[in-house]
Amino acid sequence: MLKKKLKSVSLNQIQIEDKFWKEYMELVRNHVIPYQWEALNDRIENAEPSYCIQNFRVAAKQQEGIFQGMVFQDSDVYKWLEAVAYSLMWCPDEKLEQTADETIELIAAAQQPDGYLDTYYIINGLEKRFTNLMDHHELYCLGHMIEAAVAYYKATGKDRFLQTAIAYANCVSENLGTEPGKIPGYPGHEVAEMALVALYGITKDERHLKLAKYFVDQRGQAPLFFDEECKKNQNTCYWDDTYMKKQYYQAGKPVREQDKAEGHAVRAVYLYSGMADVASETEDEKLFEACEKLWDNIVKKQMYVTGAIGSTQHGEAFTFDYDLPNDTIYAETCAAIGLIFFARRMFEITKNGKYMDIAERALYNGVISGMSLDGKKFFYVNPLEVNPEASLKDYNKMHVKPERQKWFGCACCPPNVARLLSSIGGYAFECDDNSLYMNLFIGGVIELLLGGEKNTIRVETNYPWDGRVAVTVENGAPCEFTYAVRLPEWCENYTLTVNGEKAEYMAENGYALLKRNWNNGDRIDLCMEMPVTVVEANPHVREDIGKVAVMRGPLVYCLEEEDNGAQLQEIYLDEKLQFAEQYEEDLLKGVVTLKAEGKRVSGKGWNTDTLYRAYSGKQYQEQTLKFIPYYAWANRGIGEMEVWVRI
Amino acid sequence: MLKKKLKSVSLNQIQIEDKFWKEYMELVRNHVIPYQWEALNDRIENAEPSYCIQNFRVAAKQQEGIFQGMVFQDSDVYKWLEAVAYSLMWCPDEKLEQTADETIELIAAAQQPDGYLDTYYIINGLEKRFTNLMDHHELYCLGHMIEAAVAYYKATGKDRFLQTAIAYANCVSENLGTEPGKIPGYPGHEVAEMALVALYGITKDERHLKLAKYFVDQRGQAPLFFDEECKKNQNTCYWDDTYMKKQYYQAGKPVREQDKAEGHAVRAVYLYSGMADVASETEDEKLFEACEKLWDNIVKKQMYVTGAIGSTQHGEAFTFDYDLPNDTIYAETCAAIGLIFFARRMFEITKNGKYMDIAERALYNGVISGMSLDGKKFFYVNPLEVNPEASLKDYNKMHVKPERQKWFGCACCPPNVARLLSSIGGYAFECDDNSLYMNLFIGGVIELLLGGEKNTIRVETNYPWDGRVAVTVENGAPCEFTYAVRLPEWCENYTLTVNGEKAEYMAENGYALLKRNWNNGDRIDLCMEMPVTVVEANPHVREDIGKVAVMRGPLVYCLEEEDNGAQLQEIYLDEKLQFAEQYEEDLLKGVVTLKAEGKRVSGKGWNTDTLYRAYSGKQYQEQTLKFIPYYAWANRGIGEMEVWVRI
């Protein structure tokens, strides 16, 4: 049975009340969404124009002009609308909703009679549409349109956008496929697969599931469609000259035969998410097995300790097993987000906490590192080691910025962060009719039917700084349901009580299943010990040999030059591994910092005239090291940073 | 006094009789020179044609056709002729000389009435000549032509080629300069500077020295010529978008203001060599100071332990102080050769052995690593660490080949190695009327006038495997001269005897100056202790922290997978640092190998399913490590290699 057992609690049933996350959500609502709206409308001074809204106006013949921006520029509007939809669910805002409605009207106005909707081809000539599925992102835009439309429909109940998306989906369905007269193509940049399954969840229109399944099944079948398309339309494929070839697009062989994550990392995890969705809906065991293999390959061979993925800038791609360089890394924020999408689907199918362990790791480290603490600047690339001089002068590291940037020409990461953070509640809590899964430890109030009764669940916690989580149940009448508490992989010792008494529960797949008759006022207390843990990487990871990473709870820590001086490579952590933890209210919006004994390679005897000398044994001077949470790095100016510390 | 105090002993006065070097010279004579001749004539199967000779035929109107190959293709012929010239000096070969003469006739036939000689423009249109000095290598070809012509003149006494080169030099002189009506340009790729000074050494024609000085003086003066040239001729400069800008060509500021080695490494050291030549000939203290600063910057901040230079593939360039990555390195063979050129000039001006220390380091490591032991394959890039899988799949490391290649489209390195190796005797021995400097320890017989008498100096040694060098003097009558023995930087303890008795000598600038009346049969014995030494890098070198390199005598050693297994990053050298030395006759044409106690990170508890785990202290298993000389790596198939070993 691959049918999903759980679904996210709807965002309008959750009120997040959590010091850590609410602030992020408010940053998105108050800064990111309005800022992006200005960007989409080319009203940001000194920034490259987006042309997004303008392209739609031109396509809708409301304005004269040419298409400008990237070929996938439309998708930025869709991602913005998706973030808006989530935000409206937990914080209604008439004016914002009106702006969204107007934007949706504009989008609809650009739609062609047969449902087609991609401003690049509408403006540049429809006769050319569907001639470069490999690189021209028409189906990527379709995917993001559907995801936004589904979200907006759920948020507002309005179906204008949904109908627009359905019309485009149906147009694609008419034109693509293996049937005679159709183009046997599929997306160059995946996302439509999972989007179509989500659409199917609402429409129950078999065409939508069929199209998703077709995209998955057809991908990489011989003869390779992208090869044929190139020949037919005289397109050229940049990646044919690389070792990746069509695996850059995960399209070098049928997806069921793929067992290593390869190619562009964001595309890859978006595809795998879609594969999981299709496998679930169609009960396709073989396809699900491929998902499991790909998952295993990522998390056991190709994932950074921060949950980041994508080892190289070249193709923003996966490379090979155990190749995890820290300073030439790509680790795109969007890729870590995509890994969370994949994790969530695998969890919903299996109810296995191991997937949420990875989702939590990526979320608290590789994703939120992507946004500055003031919500105004963003990392595309999330390195585990930075030397600012190298970022300026080493071509291999120029993509690794030592400070977050205001906006990007290719603005995929900021809106992706926005849509994730404004829907974070849905990742934290999943449910079925008789159980509620607490996947992430986020404070808030959830109202939902469980065991046939309306329950109000109140979660209080100071996570990730503290491992205590209190849950209280309020209901009108006692009812039986399962409250499933995730026992994270990082946690070795915990206590779990109900109403102050040791709880009886079944431990299954990383969850404590508290199944009982719940009375009004019942209280669950989870108390996870949260000592500092020090981890090492598999010795096959060349870059991490002789080094360790410091963690506490779900958080990966790092050293910054600001606290520890420059030349971080000279620093060694002492084997004693004794850490002094301190919550510093005024530092980085409040973080627990860690201090430990360490040492630094002695500069004694070295001067600037000596590059090499006879080795005379190891010489160090003592130094107290100060670690801060990785996600908060680069919020105090430019300096060196490293996660993996020598020991 | 900057005038050069010493000059190389002429190659026809030296017969190298040395197990180590004679074999290389014979490889060049018997394999490289004939093979390259076939390549120049496009007769190598399955290799990209060179078009070199064909271009000259077309330019000489002996054949119809277009220009093909790189814009600097002519220089390959010149480098080949230079190697031939050196080879003829120590091994006359009528047939080879005839082939060379015919080639020289062909070159002369392509020369234009005003002396101009670059087949690219002769074929493509002379009206375009001198319009892209920045990138089109006309002056680079001039430089290599002069160097070859000078060598050929010295080897054969024939001046046909010399006159051809003089005519082209004079043509350039007529067209380039700051005088009204001339183009105020200079070479985009340097080499003509040092070549012109060499030419001046023969012609004593002031125009040649003046042109060299002009090239040096004008370089980087404001307004930057290359900027002006780009504007005027609508050329574009690729490097303007990089942090190097015109410093890629060492042309961003006047050379006397440059104090850091920057830009393309080969161009840089070729320029610095020319600067030293001009400083010497013109007694230009300021210019010489710039040479010293640039030298210091290279050897104290930017040089690999192998004497290699050029930290990045991007621009084949220097990067910044202490940036010495081992696995994304460039370290072009030609750059190490250029560093030797620079060193030799600085030595000839100063008689300071520190320059020859670096020359020796580069020669025995970073240069000869460039050629396979059978003389048939070549490295362009000489890494200090290689993981073959990364060379295939990591874009940042694809230029780092785990095996030498047969030939290159841009074939600069093989002929450069050829011309260096076939003239190695000239680097080993330098002289003035009353002294002979033994810079390198190479066995052979030198016949030359010293102190007015004809002397035959016989050097016998098994260097670099053994630190004993025996020198015997034969002469018809006793005569006074100084025999200067270089005391290398790597050598801490040595004995020096004359006729079995402790020698009396003045130690100066890294030389033992044995000044005395030499009688027939006198014998010098230098006995250098040659223990294994272990060196560490300045802790500012991030890539080498916690690591050491193993050396013995001038040789840097390395670990290969073949001897030590894969995953070399797991290996640590034991602190005991006890090495067992063994000369292995049958290994790699005979090398001294080193064995030492070491250890490998224990694989215990690790499996392929675990990427990260709680750190549980350092765990190793013992392993005996076997080191081979670095230059000999990659002669036994493809595998991992590393120079810097963890300790």
mmCIF file of C-alpha atoms in Angstrom, chain A residues 243 299-305 314 319-320 322 324 328 387 389-390 392-393 395-396 398 534-542 545-546 548 567 569-570 572 575 577 601 606-616 618 640 644 646-647, chain B residues 243 299-305 314 319-320 322 324 328 387 389-390 392-393 395-396 398 534-542 545-546 548 567 569-570 572 575 577 601 606-616 618 640 644 646-647:
data_model
loop_
_atom_site.group_PDB
_atom_site.id
_atom_site.type_symbol
_atom_site.label_atom_id
_atom_site.label_comp_id
_atom_site.label_asym_id
_atom_site.label_seq_id
_atom_site.Cartn_x
_atom_site.Cartn_y
_atom_site.Cartn_z
ATOM 1 C CA TYR A 243 30.063 13.745 -18.247
ATOM 2 C CA VAL A 299 21.277 10.918 2.326
ATOM 3 C CA LYS A 300 23.926 8.218 2.583
ATOM 4 C CA LYS A 301 26.381 9.450 -0.034
ATOM 5 C CA GLN A 302 25.703 12.936 -1.323
ATOM 6 C CA MET A 303 24.234 15.113 1.423
ATOM 7 C CA TYR A 304 26.075 17.699 3.457
ATOM 8 C CA VAL A 305 25.691 17.617 7.215
ATOM 9 C CA HIS A 314 28.869 23.225 -12.725
ATOM 10 C CA THR A 319 28.608 14.944 -8.550
ATOM 11 C CA PHE A 320 29.521 11.520 -7.184
ATOM 12 C CA TYR A 322 31.268 11.072 -1.033
ATOM 13 C CA LEU A 324 31.289 16.843 -0.588
ATOM 14 C CA THR A 328 33.461 24.913 -3.820
ATOM 15 C CA ASN A 387 37.384 32.400 2.742
ATOM 16 C CA GLU A 389 39.481 36.438 -0.417
ATOM 17 C CA ALA A 390 38.966 33.220 -2.349
ATOM 18 C CA LEU A 392 36.907 37.302 -4.909
ATOM 19 C CA LYS A 393 39.977 35.786 -6.518
ATOM 20 C CA TYR A 395 37.301 31.356 -9.999
ATOM 21 C CA ASN A 396 36.200 28.034 -8.493
ATOM 22 C CA MET A 398 33.386 33.018 -6.955
ATOM 23 C CA VAL A 534 30.123 16.040 17.701
ATOM 24 C CA VAL A 535 29.875 14.166 14.434
ATOM 25 C CA GLU A 536 32.376 12.842 11.981
ATOM 26 C CA ALA A 537 31.895 12.047 8.321
ATOM 27 C CA ASN A 538 32.514 8.772 6.558
ATOM 28 C CA PRO A 539 36.267 8.657 5.873
ATOM 29 C CA HIS A 540 35.503 8.431 2.169
ATOM 30 C CA VAL A 541 34.527 12.086 2.351
ATOM 31 C CA ARG A 542 37.935 13.509 1.532
ATOM 32 C CA ILE A 545 38.809 13.724 7.122
ATOM 33 C CA GLY A 546 40.330 14.639 10.480
ATOM 34 C CA VAL A 548 34.273 17.087 13.051
ATOM 35 C CA GLN A 567 42.727 31.688 9.312
ATOM 36 C CA GLN A 569 42.047 26.364 9.098
ATOM 37 C CA GLU A 570 44.592 26.786 11.905
ATOM 38 C CA TYR A 572 41.645 22.542 16.179
ATOM 39 C CA GLU A 575 39.534 16.174 22.136
ATOM 40 C CA LEU A 577 34.856 18.082 23.781
ATOM 41 C CA VAL A 601 48.529 26.076 15.071
ATOM 42 C CA TRP A 606 56.841 31.463 11.075
ATOM 43 C CA ASN A 607 57.216 34.714 9.287
ATOM 44 C CA THR A 608 56.040 36.016 5.978
ATOM 45 C CA ASP A 609 59.342 35.050 4.389
ATOM 46 C CA THR A 610 58.932 31.343 4.989
ATOM 47 C CA LEU A 611 56.650 29.221 2.904
ATOM 48 C CA TYR A 612 58.111 25.811 3.767
ATOM 49 C CA ARG A 613 60.336 24.643 6.592
ATOM 50 C CA ALA A 614 61.475 21.458 8.255
ATOM 51 C CA TYR A 615 58.681 19.935 10.266
ATOM 52 C CA SER A 616 59.361 20.117 13.964
ATOM 53 C CA LYS A 618 52.918 19.825 16.221
ATOM 54 C CA GLU A 640 35.699 33.441 7.246
ATOM 55 C CA TRP A 644 33.976 21.164 9.701
ATOM 56 C CA ARG A 646 39.897 20.024 12.659
ATOM 57 C CA ILE A 647 40.325 17.824 15.708
ATOM 58 C CA TYR B 243 39.331 40.256 -11.055
ATOM 59 C CA VAL B 299 58.870 31.710 -3.791
ATOM 60 C CA LYS B 300 57.634 32.941 -0.426
ATOM 61 C CA LYS B 301 53.910 33.066 -1.101
ATOM 62 C CA GLN B 302 52.838 31.419 -4.324
ATOM 63 C CA MET B 303 55.044 28.441 -5.112
ATOM 64 C CA TYR B 304 54.190 24.795 -4.561
ATOM 65 C CA VAL B 305 56.707 22.625 -2.777
ATOM 66 C CA HIS B 314 41.186 30.024 -14.735
ATOM 67 C CA THR B 319 45.843 33.707 -7.598
ATOM 68 C CA PHE B 320 46.769 35.203 -4.234
ATOM 69 C CA TYR B 322 49.149 31.331 0.273
ATOM 70 C CA LEU B 324 47.987 26.725 -3.049
ATOM 71 C CA THR B 328 42.468 22.162 -8.436
ATOM 72 C CA ASN B 387 41.497 11.559 -7.331
ATOM 73 C CA GLU B 389 37.060 9.968 -10.242
ATOM 74 C CA ALA B 390 37.095 13.710 -9.559
ATOM 75 C CA LEU B 392 36.190 12.753 -14.646
ATOM 76 C CA LYS B 393 33.243 14.138 -12.731
ATOM 77 C CA TYR B 395 34.322 20.257 -13.368
ATOM 78 C CA ASN B 396 36.854 22.070 -11.172
ATOM 79 C CA MET B 398 38.732 18.054 -15.130
ATOM 80 C CA VAL B 534 59.847 16.273 6.254
ATOM 81 C CA VAL B 535 58.563 19.751 5.581
ATOM 82 C CA GLU B 536 55.526 21.682 6.599
ATOM 83 C CA ALA B 537 53.922 24.650 4.906
ATOM 84 C CA ASN B 538 53.197 28.036 6.381
ATOM 85 C CA PRO B 539 49.941 27.656 8.306
ATOM 86 C CA HIS B 540 48.385 30.302 6.078
ATOM 87 C CA VAL B 541 48.382 27.685 3.331
ATOM 88 C CA ARG B 542 44.928 26.342 4.043
ATOM 89 C CA ILE B 545 47.486 22.482 7.328
ATOM 90 C CA GLY B 546 48.070 19.363 9.411
ATOM 91 C CA VAL B 548 53.669 17.380 5.643
ATOM 92 C CA GLN B 567 41.425 6.721 -0.316
ATOM 93 C CA GLN B 569 43.111 11.017 2.447
ATOM 94 C CA GLU B 570 42.680 8.375 5.145
ATOM 95 C CA TYR B 572 48.506 9.603 8.259
ATOM 96 C CA GLU B 575 55.183 11.174 14.042
ATOM 97 C CA LEU B 577 59.293 9.872 10.962
ATOM 98 C CA VAL B 601 41.702 5.989 9.567
ATOM 99 C CA TRP B 606 31.669 2.416 9.021
ATOM 100 C CA ASN B 607 29.541 1.018 6.295
ATOM 101 C CA THR B 608 28.206 2.370 3.079
ATOM 102 C CA ASP B 609 24.956 3.258 4.788
ATOM 103 C CA THR B 610 26.510 5.758 7.173
ATOM 104 C CA LEU B 611 27.535 9.183 6.052
ATOM 105 C CA TYR B 612 27.723 10.865 9.466
ATOM 106 C CA ARG B 613 27.961 9.460 12.958
ATOM 107 C CA ALA B 614 28.805 10.524 16.490
ATOM 108 C CA TYR B 615 32.525 11.118 16.831
ATOM 109 C CA SER B 616 34.120 8.512 19.033
ATOM 110 C CA LYS B 618 40.492 8.917 16.609
ATOM 111 C CA GLU B 640 45.200 8.369 -6.625
ATOM 112 C CA TRP B 644 50.946 16.465 1.207
ATOM 113 C CA ARG B 646 48.382 14.080 6.953
ATOM 114 C CA ILE B 647 50.390 13.737 10.135
#
